[in-house]
Coordinates of C-alpha atoms in Angstrom, one line a residue:
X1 CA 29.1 -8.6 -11.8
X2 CA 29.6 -9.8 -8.0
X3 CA 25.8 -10.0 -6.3
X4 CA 25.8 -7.2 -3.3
X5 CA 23.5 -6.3 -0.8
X6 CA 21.3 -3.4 -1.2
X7 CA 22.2 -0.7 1.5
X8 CA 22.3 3.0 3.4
X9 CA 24.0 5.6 3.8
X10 CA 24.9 7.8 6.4
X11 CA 22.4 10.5 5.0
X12 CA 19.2 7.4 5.0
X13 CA 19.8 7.4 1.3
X14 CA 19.6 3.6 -0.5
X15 CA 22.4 2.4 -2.1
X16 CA 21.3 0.2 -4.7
X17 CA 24.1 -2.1 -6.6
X18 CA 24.2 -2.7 -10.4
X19 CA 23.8 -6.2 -9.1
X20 CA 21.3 -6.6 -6.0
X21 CA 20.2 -9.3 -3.9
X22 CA 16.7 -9.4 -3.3
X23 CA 14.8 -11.9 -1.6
X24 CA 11.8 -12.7 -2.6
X25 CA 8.9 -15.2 -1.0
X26 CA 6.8 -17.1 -4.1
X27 CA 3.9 -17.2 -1.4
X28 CA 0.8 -20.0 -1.6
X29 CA -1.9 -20.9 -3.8
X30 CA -1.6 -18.9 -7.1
X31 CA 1.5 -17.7 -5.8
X32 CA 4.0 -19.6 -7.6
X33 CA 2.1 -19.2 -10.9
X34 CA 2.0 -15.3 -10.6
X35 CA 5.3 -15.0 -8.9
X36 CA 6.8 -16.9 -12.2
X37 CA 5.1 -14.6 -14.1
X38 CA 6.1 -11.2 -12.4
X39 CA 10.0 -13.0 -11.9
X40 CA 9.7 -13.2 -15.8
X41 CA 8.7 -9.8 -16.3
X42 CA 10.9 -7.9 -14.2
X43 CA 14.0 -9.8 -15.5
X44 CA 13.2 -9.3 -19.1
X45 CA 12.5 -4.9 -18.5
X46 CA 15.8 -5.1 -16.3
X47 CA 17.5 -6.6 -19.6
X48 CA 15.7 -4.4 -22.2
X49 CA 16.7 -0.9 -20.3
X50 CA 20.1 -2.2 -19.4
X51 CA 21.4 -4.5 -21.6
X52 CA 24.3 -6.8 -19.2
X53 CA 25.1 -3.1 -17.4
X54 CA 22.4 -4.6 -14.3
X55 CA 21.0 -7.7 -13.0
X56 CA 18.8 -8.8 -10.1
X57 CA 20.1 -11.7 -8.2
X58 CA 17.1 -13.4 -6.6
X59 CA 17.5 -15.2 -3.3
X60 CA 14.5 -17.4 -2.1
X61 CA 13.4 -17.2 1.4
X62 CA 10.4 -19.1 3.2
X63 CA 7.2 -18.4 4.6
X64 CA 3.7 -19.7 4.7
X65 CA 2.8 -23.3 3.6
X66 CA 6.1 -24.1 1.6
X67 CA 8.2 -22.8 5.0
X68 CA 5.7 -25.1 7.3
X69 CA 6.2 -28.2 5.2
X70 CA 9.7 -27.8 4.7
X71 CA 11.1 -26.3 8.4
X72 CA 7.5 -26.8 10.3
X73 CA 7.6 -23.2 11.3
X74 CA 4.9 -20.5 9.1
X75 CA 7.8 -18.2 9.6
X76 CA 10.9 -19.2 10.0
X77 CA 13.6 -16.7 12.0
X78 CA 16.1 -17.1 8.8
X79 CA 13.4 -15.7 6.5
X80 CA 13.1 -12.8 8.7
X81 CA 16.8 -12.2 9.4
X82 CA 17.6 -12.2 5.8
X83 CA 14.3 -9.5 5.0
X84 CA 16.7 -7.6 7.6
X85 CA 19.9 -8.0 6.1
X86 CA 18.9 -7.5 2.4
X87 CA 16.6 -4.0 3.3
X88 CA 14.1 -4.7 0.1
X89 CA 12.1 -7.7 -0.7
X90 CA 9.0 -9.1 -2.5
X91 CA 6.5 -11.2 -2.2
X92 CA 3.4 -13.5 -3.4
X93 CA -0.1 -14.0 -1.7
X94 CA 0.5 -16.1 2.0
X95 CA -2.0 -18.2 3.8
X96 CA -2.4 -17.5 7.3
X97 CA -2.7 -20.5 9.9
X98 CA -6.3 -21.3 11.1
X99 CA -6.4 -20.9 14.9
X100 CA -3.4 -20.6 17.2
X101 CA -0.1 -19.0 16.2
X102 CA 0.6 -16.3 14.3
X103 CA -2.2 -13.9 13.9
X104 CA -1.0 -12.7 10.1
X105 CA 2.4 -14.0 8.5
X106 CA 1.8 -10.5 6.7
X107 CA 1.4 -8.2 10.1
X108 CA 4.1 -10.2 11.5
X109 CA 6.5 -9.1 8.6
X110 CA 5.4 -5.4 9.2
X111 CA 5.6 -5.7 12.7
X112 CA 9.1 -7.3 13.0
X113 CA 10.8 -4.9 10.5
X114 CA 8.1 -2.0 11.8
X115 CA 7.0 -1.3 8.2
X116 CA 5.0 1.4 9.3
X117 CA 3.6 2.9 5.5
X118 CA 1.2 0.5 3.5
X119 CA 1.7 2.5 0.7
X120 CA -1.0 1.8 -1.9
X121 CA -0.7 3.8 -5.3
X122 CA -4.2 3.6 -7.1
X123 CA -4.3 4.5 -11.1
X124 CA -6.2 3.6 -13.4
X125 CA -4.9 1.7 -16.7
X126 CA -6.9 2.9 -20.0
X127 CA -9.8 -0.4 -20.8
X128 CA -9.5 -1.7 -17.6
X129 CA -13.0 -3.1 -17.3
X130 CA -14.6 -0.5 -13.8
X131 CA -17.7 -0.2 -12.2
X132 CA -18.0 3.3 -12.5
X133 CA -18.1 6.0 -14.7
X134 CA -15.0 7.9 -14.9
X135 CA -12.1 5.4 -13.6
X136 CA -10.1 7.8 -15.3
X137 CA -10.6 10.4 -12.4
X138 CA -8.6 8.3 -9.7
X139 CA -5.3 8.8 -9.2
X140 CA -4.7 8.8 -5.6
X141 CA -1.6 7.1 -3.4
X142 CA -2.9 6.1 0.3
X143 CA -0.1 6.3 3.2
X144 CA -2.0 3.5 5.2
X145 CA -0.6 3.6 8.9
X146 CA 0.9 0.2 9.4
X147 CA 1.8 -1.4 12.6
X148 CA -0.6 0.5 15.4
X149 CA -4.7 0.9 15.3
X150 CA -6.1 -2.7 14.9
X151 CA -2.8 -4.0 13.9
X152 CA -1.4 -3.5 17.6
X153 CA -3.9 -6.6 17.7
X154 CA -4.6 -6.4 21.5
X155 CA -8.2 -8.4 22.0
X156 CA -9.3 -10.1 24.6
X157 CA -12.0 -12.9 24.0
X158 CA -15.5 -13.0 25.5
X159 CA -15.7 -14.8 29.1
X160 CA -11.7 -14.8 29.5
X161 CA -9.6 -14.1 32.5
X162 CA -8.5 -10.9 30.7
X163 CA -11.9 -9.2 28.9
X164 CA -12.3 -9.9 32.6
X165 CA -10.2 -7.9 34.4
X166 CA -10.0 -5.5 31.3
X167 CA -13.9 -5.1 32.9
X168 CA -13.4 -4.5 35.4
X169 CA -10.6 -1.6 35.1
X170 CA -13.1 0.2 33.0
X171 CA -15.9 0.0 35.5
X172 CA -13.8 0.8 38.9
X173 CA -11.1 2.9 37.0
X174 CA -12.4 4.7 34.1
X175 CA -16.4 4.9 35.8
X176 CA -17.6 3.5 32.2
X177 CA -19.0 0.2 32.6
X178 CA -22.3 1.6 31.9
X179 CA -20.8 1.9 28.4
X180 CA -20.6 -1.6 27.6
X181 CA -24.1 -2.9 26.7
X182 CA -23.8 -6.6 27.6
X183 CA -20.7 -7.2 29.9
X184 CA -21.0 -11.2 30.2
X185 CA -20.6 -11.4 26.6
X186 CA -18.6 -8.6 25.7
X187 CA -15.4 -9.1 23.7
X188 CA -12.8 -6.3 23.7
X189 CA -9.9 -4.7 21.5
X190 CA -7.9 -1.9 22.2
X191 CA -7.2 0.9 19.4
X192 CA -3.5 2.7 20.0
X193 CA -2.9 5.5 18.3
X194 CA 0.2 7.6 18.9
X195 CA 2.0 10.7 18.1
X196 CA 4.7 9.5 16.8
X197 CA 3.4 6.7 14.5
X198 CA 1.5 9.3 13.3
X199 CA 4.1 12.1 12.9
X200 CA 6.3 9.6 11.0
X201 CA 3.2 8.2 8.8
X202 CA 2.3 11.7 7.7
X203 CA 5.6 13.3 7.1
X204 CA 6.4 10.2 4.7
X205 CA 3.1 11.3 3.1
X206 CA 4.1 14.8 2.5
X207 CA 7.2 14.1 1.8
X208 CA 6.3 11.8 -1.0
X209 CA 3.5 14.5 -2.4
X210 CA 6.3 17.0 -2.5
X211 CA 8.8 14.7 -4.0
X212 CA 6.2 13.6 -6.5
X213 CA 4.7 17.0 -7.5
X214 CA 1.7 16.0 -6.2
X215 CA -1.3 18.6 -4.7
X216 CA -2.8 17.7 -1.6
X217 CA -2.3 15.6 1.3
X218 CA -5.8 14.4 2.9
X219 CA -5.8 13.3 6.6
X220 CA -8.6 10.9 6.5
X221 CA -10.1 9.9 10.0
X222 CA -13.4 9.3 12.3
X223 CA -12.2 12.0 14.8
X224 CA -15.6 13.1 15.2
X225 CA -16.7 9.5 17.3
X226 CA -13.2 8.2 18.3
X227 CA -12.0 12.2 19.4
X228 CA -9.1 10.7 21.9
X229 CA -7.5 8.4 18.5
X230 CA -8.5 9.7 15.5
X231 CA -9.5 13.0 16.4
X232 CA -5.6 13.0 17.8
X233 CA -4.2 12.0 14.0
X234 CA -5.6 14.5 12.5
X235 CA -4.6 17.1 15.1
X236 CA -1.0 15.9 15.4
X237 CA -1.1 15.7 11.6
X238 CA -1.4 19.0 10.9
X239 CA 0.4 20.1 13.4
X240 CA 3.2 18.1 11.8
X241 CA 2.5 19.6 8.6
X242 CA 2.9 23.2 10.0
X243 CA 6.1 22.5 12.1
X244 CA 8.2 20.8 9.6
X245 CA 6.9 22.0 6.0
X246 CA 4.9 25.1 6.9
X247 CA 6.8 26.8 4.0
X248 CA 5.2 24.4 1.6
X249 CA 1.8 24.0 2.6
X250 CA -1.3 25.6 2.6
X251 CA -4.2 24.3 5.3
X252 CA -7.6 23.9 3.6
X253 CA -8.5 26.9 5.1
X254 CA -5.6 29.5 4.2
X255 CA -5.9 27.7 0.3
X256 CA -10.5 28.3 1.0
X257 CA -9.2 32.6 1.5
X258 CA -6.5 31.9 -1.7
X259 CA -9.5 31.1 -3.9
X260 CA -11.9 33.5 -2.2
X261 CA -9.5 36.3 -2.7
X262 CA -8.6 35.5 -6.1
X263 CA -12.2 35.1 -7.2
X264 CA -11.8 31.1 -7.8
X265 CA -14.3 29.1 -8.0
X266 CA -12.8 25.3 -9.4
X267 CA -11.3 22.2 -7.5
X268 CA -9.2 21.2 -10.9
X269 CA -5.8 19.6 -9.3
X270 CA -3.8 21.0 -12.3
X271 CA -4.8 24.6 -11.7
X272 CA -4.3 24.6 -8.1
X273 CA -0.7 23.3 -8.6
X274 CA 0.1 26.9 -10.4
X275 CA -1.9 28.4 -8.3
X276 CA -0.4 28.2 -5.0
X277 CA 3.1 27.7 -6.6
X278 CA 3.7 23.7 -6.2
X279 CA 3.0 24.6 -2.5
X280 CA 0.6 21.5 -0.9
X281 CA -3.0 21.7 0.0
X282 CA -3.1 20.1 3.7
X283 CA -7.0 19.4 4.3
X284 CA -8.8 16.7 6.6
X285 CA -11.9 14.7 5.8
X286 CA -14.0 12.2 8.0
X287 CA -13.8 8.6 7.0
X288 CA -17.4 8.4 5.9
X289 CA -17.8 10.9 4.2
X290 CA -14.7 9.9 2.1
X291 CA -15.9 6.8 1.2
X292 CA -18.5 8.7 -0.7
X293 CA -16.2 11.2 -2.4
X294 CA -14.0 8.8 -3.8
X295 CA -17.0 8.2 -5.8
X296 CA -18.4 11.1 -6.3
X297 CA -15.3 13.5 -6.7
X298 CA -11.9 11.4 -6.8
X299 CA -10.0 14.0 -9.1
X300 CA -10.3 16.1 -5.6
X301 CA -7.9 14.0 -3.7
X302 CA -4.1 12.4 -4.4
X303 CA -1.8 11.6 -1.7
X304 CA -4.1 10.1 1.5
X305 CA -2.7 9.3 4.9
X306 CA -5.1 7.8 7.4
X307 CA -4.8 4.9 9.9
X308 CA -4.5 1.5 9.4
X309 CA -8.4 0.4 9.8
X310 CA -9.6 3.3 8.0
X311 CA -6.8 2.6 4.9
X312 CA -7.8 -0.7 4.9
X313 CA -11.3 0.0 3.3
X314 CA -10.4 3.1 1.3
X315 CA -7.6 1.5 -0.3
X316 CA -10.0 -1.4 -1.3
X317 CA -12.6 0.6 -2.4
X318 CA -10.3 2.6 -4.7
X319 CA -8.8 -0.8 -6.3
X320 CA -12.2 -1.7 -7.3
X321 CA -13.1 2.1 -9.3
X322 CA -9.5 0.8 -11.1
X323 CA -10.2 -2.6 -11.8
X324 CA -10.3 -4.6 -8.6
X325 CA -7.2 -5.9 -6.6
X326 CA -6.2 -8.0 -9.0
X327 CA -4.1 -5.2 -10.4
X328 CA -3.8 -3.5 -7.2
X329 CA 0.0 -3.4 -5.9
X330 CA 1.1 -2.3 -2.7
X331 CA 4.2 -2.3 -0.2
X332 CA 5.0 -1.8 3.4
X333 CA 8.2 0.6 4.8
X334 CA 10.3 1.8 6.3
X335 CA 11.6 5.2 5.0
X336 CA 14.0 5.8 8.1
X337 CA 15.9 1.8 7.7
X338 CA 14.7 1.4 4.2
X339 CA 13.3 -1.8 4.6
X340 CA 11.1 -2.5 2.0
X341 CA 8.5 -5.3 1.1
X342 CA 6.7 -4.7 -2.0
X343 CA 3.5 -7.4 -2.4
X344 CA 0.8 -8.4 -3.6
X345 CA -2.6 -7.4 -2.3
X346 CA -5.1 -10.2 -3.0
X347 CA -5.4 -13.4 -1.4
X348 CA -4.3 -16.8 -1.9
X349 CA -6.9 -18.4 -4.1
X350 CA -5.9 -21.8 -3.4
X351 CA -8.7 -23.2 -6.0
X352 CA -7.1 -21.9 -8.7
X353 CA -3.7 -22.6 -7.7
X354 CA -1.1 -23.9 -10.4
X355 CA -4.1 -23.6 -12.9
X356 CA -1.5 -20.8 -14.7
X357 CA -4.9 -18.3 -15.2
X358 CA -4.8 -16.0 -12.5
X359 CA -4.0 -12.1 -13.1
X360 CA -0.2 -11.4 -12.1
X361 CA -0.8 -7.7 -12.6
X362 CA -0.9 -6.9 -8.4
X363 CA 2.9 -8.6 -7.9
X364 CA 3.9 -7.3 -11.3
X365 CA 2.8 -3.7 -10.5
X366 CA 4.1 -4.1 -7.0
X367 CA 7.4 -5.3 -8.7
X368 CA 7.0 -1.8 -10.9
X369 CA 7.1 -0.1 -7.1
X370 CA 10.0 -1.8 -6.3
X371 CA 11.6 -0.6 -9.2
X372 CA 10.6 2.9 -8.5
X373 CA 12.1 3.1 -4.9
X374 CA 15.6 1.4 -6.2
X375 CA 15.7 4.5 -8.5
X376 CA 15.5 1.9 -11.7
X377 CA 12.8 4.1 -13.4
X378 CA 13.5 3.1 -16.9
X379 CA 12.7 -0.3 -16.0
X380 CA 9.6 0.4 -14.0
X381 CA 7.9 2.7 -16.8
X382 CA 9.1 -0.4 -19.7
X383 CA 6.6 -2.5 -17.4
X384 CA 3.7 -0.4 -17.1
X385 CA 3.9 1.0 -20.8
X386 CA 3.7 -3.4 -21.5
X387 CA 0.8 -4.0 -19.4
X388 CA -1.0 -0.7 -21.0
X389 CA -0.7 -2.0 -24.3
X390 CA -1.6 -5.4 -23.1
X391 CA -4.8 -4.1 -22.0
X392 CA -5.5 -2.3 -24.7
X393 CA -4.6 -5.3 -27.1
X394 CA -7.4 -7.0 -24.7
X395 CA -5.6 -10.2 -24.7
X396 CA -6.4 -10.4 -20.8
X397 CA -6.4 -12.9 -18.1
X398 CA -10.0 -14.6 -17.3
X399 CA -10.6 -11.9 -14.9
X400 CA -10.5 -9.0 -17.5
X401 CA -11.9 -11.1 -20.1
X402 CA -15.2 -11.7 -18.6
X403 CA -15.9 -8.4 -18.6
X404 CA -14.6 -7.2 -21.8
X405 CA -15.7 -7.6 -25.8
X406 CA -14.1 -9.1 -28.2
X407 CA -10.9 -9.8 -26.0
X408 CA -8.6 -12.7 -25.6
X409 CA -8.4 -15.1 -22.6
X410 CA -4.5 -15.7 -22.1
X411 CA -2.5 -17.8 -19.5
X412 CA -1.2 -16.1 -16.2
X413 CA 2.5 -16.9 -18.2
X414 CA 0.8 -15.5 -21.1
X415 CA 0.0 -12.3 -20.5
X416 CA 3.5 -12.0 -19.1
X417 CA 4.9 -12.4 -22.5
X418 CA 2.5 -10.5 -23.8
X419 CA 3.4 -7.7 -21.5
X420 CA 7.0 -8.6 -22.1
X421 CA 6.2 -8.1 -26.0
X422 CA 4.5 -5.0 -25.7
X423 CA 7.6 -3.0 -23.9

């Protein structure tokens, strides 16, 4: 087989070859050990469902401490040309710089290719150790706005030239300086929040709770306080939701009169599905508030879209009722290129690096996700039915095993074998 780029076309559909090249970034700290591991496992599901029919071609490209000790640059303009050329990617945990520079290597990926869905799918695998009761009830995927809200990052330090003048504008322009408690000393950041990043973030949402038989949507925001921002997502979110799939959709309120007329009285997500007919439940929740529902009444809510600060917590929160992030995967894109970068979500853990004991489940799962969106299903469900029975087997990375009986500690390239074992 001849190695070919992954592509589009003309309809936005990917075109993934038996053969694909796909970059991928080892990332610092524990990143080589987990990346070896997750390389491992995805190679060995790929030729298990396949047999010699496919076959990833991997093609290594820099960033972080490896690219700054080799090319002196955190993120070097090759690296990011070839995340262009080759649409989907993957990669390990990266250090950002102290001070100076870039702000993120990981928002400068998502701003460069404008990855504008984090997409985080949270599920729960059976004897994952959890702090909470019923784990079981979480099965939720957030839509994670990805590139405006904090990640716009437009600050402006205490006692510069700029909070300055930004000051000044809101006193003599906006008649709010009365607003900012202690001027000298105030530092300032600026939230934007559009139309069309929103638009785009939740019509990929719906789109993918439609696609995925899934049955609600939940537009999760602090419109209450921030009424201009937030309050706007969740307007021009449902107004989104009623232009473009108001055929498919009920609003909280037309599905509150369904039950009310139908002498309902249940929030099961299986009985609302053939109740309204695979149609959507489109509802709206204050960020807050959420927070506490995902605890008290997770089996309430699947697909979530919500802005970047507010996804940030939530889809934290939600890794740890499922285990923490260590088995948390996650990946940025874009569904209109198809630029992809599937990653993991925890940090870099340089104490523990090349000490072969860390969890590779985040990267492996992410992997899994990668999978899934090149259409190779077989492959991806081969990998999660390994890592199940792993669990269940409890022979477990250190993380699991303090927190389980009678399991097994393994090595990070341990449990991929075991994994690899267990398809």
């Amino acid at each position: 087989m001849t190695p070919q780029k992954i592509s589009l076309d003309s309809n936005g559909k990917l075109i993934v070859p038996d053969n694909p090249i796909i970059p991928f970034i080892e990332g610092d700290g524990i990143g080589p050990d987990v990346w070896r591991a997750t390389k491992r496992v995805l190679d060995a599901a790929v030729e298990h469902c396949y047999n010699d029919s496919r076959k990833i071609e991997w093609k290594e490209i820099l960033a972080g401490e490896k690219a700054y000790n080799k090319t002196g640059e955190w993120l070097p303009k090759e690296s990011l040309d070839a995340a262009k050329e080759y649409l989907v990617s993957i990669k390990g945990p990266l250090t950002t710089p102290v001070g100076g520079g870039i702000r993120s290597l990981n928002v400068a990926l998502r701003q460069e290719l404008d990855l504008y869905v984090c997409l985080r799918p949270i599920h729960w695998f059976v004897g994952v150790p959890s702090p909470v009761h019923y784990p079981d009830r979480v099965d939720m995927v957030v839509f994670r706005e990805n590139t405006e809200d904090i990640y716009a990052g437009i600050e402006c330090q205490a006692g510069t030239e700029e909070a300055e003048k930004l000051l000044n504008f809101i006193r003599t322009e906006m008649n709010a300086g009365d607003k900012v408690r202690f001027p000298e000393t105030a530092s300032f950041g600026i939230k934007p929040v559009s139309k069309e990043g929103t638009e785009r973030l939740v019509r990929s949402a719906i789109q993918y709770a439609l696609d995925h038989k899934r049955s609600s949507v939940t537009l999760v925001h602090k419109g209450n306080i921030m009424k201009f921002t937030e309050g706007s997502f969740k307007n021009w979110g449902y107004e989104l939701a009623a232009r473009e799939f108001g055929d498919k959709i009920y609003s909280w309120a037309q599905w509150e009169q369904t039950k009310k007329d139908k002498g309902l009285d249940f929030a099961n997500e299986e009985m609302e599905k053939a109740v309204h007919d695979g149609k959507l439940v489109i509802k709206d929740v204050i960020a807050d508030n959420f927070l506490q529902q995902i605890l008290l009444a997770p089996q309430d809510y699947s697909v979530i879209a919500t802005l970047n600060l507010n996804g940030d917590y939530i889809s934290d929160a939600l890794a740890a009722a499922v285990g923490g992030i260590g088995i948390s995967p996650g990946a940025n894109i874009n569904y209109k290129t198809g630029h992809a970068i599937f990653e993991a979500t925890h940090g870099t853990a340089p104490r523990f690096a090349n000490t072969d004991t860390m969890n590779p489940s985040s990267l492996i799962l992410s992997g899994v996700m990668m999978f899934e969106y090149m259409g190779w299903d077989d492959a991806a469900k081969c990998i999660k039915n390994g890592l199940q029975t792993s669990i269940m087997h409890k022979r477990v990375t250190v993380d699991f095993y303090k927190l389980m009986d009678d399991a097994t500690q393994v090595k990070t390239s341990e449990f991929a074998e075991e994994i690899i074992k267990n398809f």
